[in-house]
Tab-separated table of C-alpha atoms in Angstrom:
chain	number	residue	atom	x	y	z
A	1	PHE	CA	-22.102	-2.245	-25.334
A	2	SER	CA	-20.886	-1.431	-28.811
A	3	GLU	CA	-17.448	-2.439	-30.037
A	4	VAL	CA	-16.416	1.215	-29.947
A	5	ALA	CA	-17.592	1.592	-26.334
A	6	ALA	CA	-15.735	-1.598	-25.391
A	7	GLY	CA	-12.595	-0.265	-27.091
A	8	ILE	CA	-12.847	3.038	-25.229
A	9	PHE	CA	-13.334	1.163	-21.946
A	10	LEU	CA	-10.249	-1.008	-22.599
A	11	SER	CA	-8.216	2.047	-23.640
A	12	ASN	CA	-9.039	3.663	-20.299
A	13	VAL	CA	-8.037	0.466	-18.463
A	14	LEU	CA	-4.676	0.413	-20.255
A	15	LEU	CA	-4.079	4.140	-19.769
A	16	ALA	CA	-4.781	3.806	-16.040
A	17	ALA	CA	-2.370	0.863	-15.919
A	18	ALA	CA	0.373	2.794	-17.709
A	19	LEU	CA	-0.022	5.774	-15.385
A	20	GLY	CA	-0.506	3.586	-12.302
A	21	ARG	CA	2.746	1.632	-12.574
A	22	PRO	CA	5.037	4.544	-11.735
A	23	VAL	CA	2.630	5.582	-8.968
A	24	MET	CA	2.842	2.115	-7.419
A	25	GLY	CA	6.644	2.179	-7.841
A	26	TRP	CA	6.709	5.507	-6.022
A	27	LEU	CA	4.529	4.002	-3.279
A	28	VAL	CA	6.945	1.058	-2.929
A	29	ASP	CA	9.854	3.513	-2.625
A	30	ARG	CA	7.930	5.682	-0.173
A	31	THR	CA	6.796	2.823	2.098
A	32	GLY	CA	9.832	0.595	1.559
A	33	SER	CA	7.457	-2.357	1.447
A	34	PRO	CA	6.372	-3.946	-1.817
A	35	VAL	CA	4.352	-6.444	0.240
A	36	PHE	CA	2.322	-3.583	1.761
A	37	VAL	CA	1.748	-2.147	-1.725
A	38	LEU	CA	0.610	-5.591	-2.944
A	39	GLY	CA	-1.959	-5.407	-0.142
A	40	VAL	CA	-3.121	-2.036	-1.450
A	41	VAL	CA	-3.337	-3.380	-5.010
A	42	ALA	CA	-5.339	-6.424	-3.839
A	43	LEU	CA	-7.718	-4.145	-1.927
A	44	LEU	CA	-8.160	-1.974	-5.028
A	45	ALA	CA	-8.835	-5.131	-7.050
A	46	ALA	CA	-11.662	-6.093	-4.693
A	47	VAL	CA	-13.146	-2.614	-5.173
A	48	ALA	CA	-12.764	-2.974	-8.947
A	49	PHE	CA	-14.582	-6.327	-8.905
A	50	VAL	CA	-17.463	-4.803	-6.918
A	51	MET	CA	-17.629	-1.943	-9.420
A	52	MET	CA	-17.603	-4.376	-12.360
A	53	LEU	CA	-20.524	-6.275	-10.863
A	54	ASN	CA	-22.519	-3.056	-10.731
A	55	ILE	CA	-22.160	-1.734	-14.269
A	56	ASP	CA	-24.432	-2.473	-17.190
A	57	VAL	CA	-25.398	-0.951	-20.538
A	58	ASN	CA	-27.333	1.794	-18.743
A	59	SER	CA	-24.443	2.863	-16.502
A	60	PRO	CA	-23.431	6.509	-16.738
A	61	PRO	CA	-20.152	7.230	-18.527
A	62	ALA	CA	-18.546	8.518	-15.312
A	63	LEU	CA	-19.137	5.149	-13.595
A	64	LEU	CA	-17.726	3.294	-16.592
A	65	LEU	CA	-14.642	5.528	-16.566
A	66	ALA	CA	-14.157	5.079	-12.806
A	67	THR	CA	-14.520	1.299	-13.212
A	68	ALA	CA	-12.007	1.236	-16.065
A	69	ILE	CA	-9.524	3.295	-14.052
A	70	MET	CA	-9.897	1.111	-10.962
A	71	GLY	CA	-9.600	-2.019	-13.110
A	72	GLY	CA	-6.441	-0.746	-14.788
A	73	ILE	CA	-4.782	0.333	-11.583
A	74	SER	CA	-5.570	-2.898	-9.762
A	75	SER	CA	-4.992	-5.434	-12.518
A	76	ASN	CA	-1.958	-4.076	-14.290
A	77	THR	CA	0.211	-2.440	-11.664
A	78	TRP	CA	0.986	-5.403	-9.427
A	79	THR	CA	3.672	-7.024	-11.617
A	80	PRO	CA	6.547	-4.591	-10.926
A	81	VAL	CA	5.524	-4.458	-7.254
A	82	PHE	CA	5.585	-8.266	-7.104
A	83	LEU	CA	9.000	-8.320	-8.770
A	84	ALA	CA	10.291	-5.744	-6.264
A	85	ALA	CA	9.151	-8.061	-3.450
A	86	ALA	CA	10.818	-11.020	-5.168
A	87	ALA	CA	14.033	-9.025	-5.562
A	88	GLN	CA	14.023	-8.131	-1.851
A	89	ALA	CA	13.555	-11.802	-0.968
A	90	SER	CA	16.291	-12.970	-3.339
A	91	PRO	CA	19.453	-14.588	-2.008
A	92	ALA	CA	22.535	-12.407	-2.323
A	93	GLY	CA	23.787	-12.330	-5.895
A	94	GLN	CA	20.738	-14.157	-7.287
A	95	VAL	CA	18.224	-11.380	-7.978
A	96	THR	CA	17.989	-12.170	-11.695
A	97	GLU	CA	17.494	-15.915	-11.211
A	98	PHE	CA	15.060	-15.486	-8.336
A	99	THR	CA	12.872	-12.831	-9.970
A	100	GLY	CA	12.927	-14.787	-13.233
A	101	ARG	CA	11.594	-17.859	-11.452
A	102	ALA	CA	8.988	-15.789	-9.624
A	103	PHE	CA	7.874	-14.269	-12.923
A	104	ALA	CA	7.635	-17.725	-14.511
A	105	TYR	CA	5.377	-18.909	-11.676
A	106	ALA	CA	3.235	-15.783	-12.102
A	107	ALA	CA	2.928	-16.512	-15.836
A	108	ILE	CA	1.568	-19.967	-15.043
A	109	GLY	CA	-1.093	-18.221	-12.965
A	110	TRP	CA	-2.006	-15.935	-15.857
A	111	MET	CA	-2.348	-18.901	-18.188
A	112	LEU	CA	-4.569	-20.789	-15.746
A	113	ALA	CA	-6.704	-17.867	-14.596
A	114	ALA	CA	-8.609	-17.287	-17.836
A	115	PRO	CA	-9.807	-20.883	-18.405
A	116	VAL	CA	-10.595	-21.328	-14.703
A	117	MET	CA	-12.626	-18.108	-14.644
A	118	TRP	CA	-14.388	-18.953	-17.903
A	119	THR	CA	-15.266	-22.414	-16.566
A	120	ALA	CA	-16.592	-20.903	-13.331
A	121	ILE	CA	-18.720	-18.439	-15.310
A	122	GLU	CA	-20.116	-21.238	-17.473
A	123	LEU	CA	-20.795	-23.599	-14.557
A	124	SER	CA	-22.440	-20.900	-12.444
A	125	ASP	CA	-24.374	-19.488	-15.427
A	126	GLY	CA	-23.102	-15.965	-14.891
A	127	TYR	CA	-20.525	-13.645	-13.433
A	128	ARG	CA	-21.897	-13.049	-9.929
A	129	ILE	CA	-20.636	-16.175	-8.141
A	130	PRO	CA	-17.133	-16.143	-9.704
A	131	PHE	CA	-16.750	-12.412	-9.056
A	132	HIS	CA	-17.858	-12.809	-5.440
A	133	ALA	CA	-15.229	-15.547	-5.114
A	134	LEU	CA	-12.611	-13.183	-6.578
A	135	ILE	CA	-13.654	-10.475	-4.136
A	136	ALA	CA	-13.235	-12.913	-1.231
A	137	VAL	CA	-9.823	-14.068	-2.492
A	138	THR	CA	-8.510	-10.543	-3.077
A	139	LEU	CA	-9.725	-9.329	0.325
A	140	THR	CA	-8.082	-12.345	1.955
A	141	MET	CA	-4.829	-11.732	0.098
A	142	SER	CA	-4.936	-8.040	0.928
A	143	ALA	CA	-5.274	-8.831	4.639
A	144	LEU	CA	-2.480	-11.409	4.385
A	145	PHE	CA	-0.165	-8.934	2.620
A	146	PHE	CA	-0.873	-6.257	5.228
A	147	VAL	CA	-0.021	-8.708	8.023
A	148	MET	CA	3.110	-9.911	6.190
A	149	SER	CA	4.252	-6.326	5.560
A	150	ARG	CA	4.644	-5.725	9.282
A	151	ARG	CA	7.970	-7.535	9.197
A	152	PRO	CA	10.744	-7.110	6.627
A	153	LEU	CA	11.223	-9.662	3.879
A	154	ARG	CA	14.075	-12.027	4.602
A	155	PRO	CA	16.255	-13.094	1.709
A	156	ALA	CA	15.768	-16.740	0.782
A	157	THR	CA	18.550	-19.167	1.449
A	158	GLU	CA	20.441	-20.665	-1.450
A	159	GLU	CA	18.885	-24.073	-0.711
A	160	ALA	CA	15.365	-22.616	-0.913
A	161	SER	CA	16.063	-20.792	-4.160
A	162	GLY	CA	17.519	-23.731	-6.076
């Protein structure tokens, strides 16, 4: 891919993310369950990973656009949904502290994900094995979120939050 093509692909990812965030917020409001919506986002991420494994320099532009859109929706819309879930689980009067801590833990995950993925790609000599692992993890998390969404989130106790 050329640098211009890569830039267009990334622009479509970011545009899909920007448009997808309010859609996911609407879905949280509609369902009343950010945990259910996290399950949807994880399922979409698994689809995006499958799509990414199946594109190459000869892929038609429509497939590249669909992959970019799915990647943007699944990778960049989960944060506000996650924070909505954290807010629902917050002890009374501690939403700011609780969501701040949850966001800090998520940031640690972002910082670790890139070097772990890069190491897995290097050790496995390609993308296939690490992406199949990501597909398995996201499908597992999606199933877990769907099961968890069947009961309402309970606010954490003050002891658990401190």
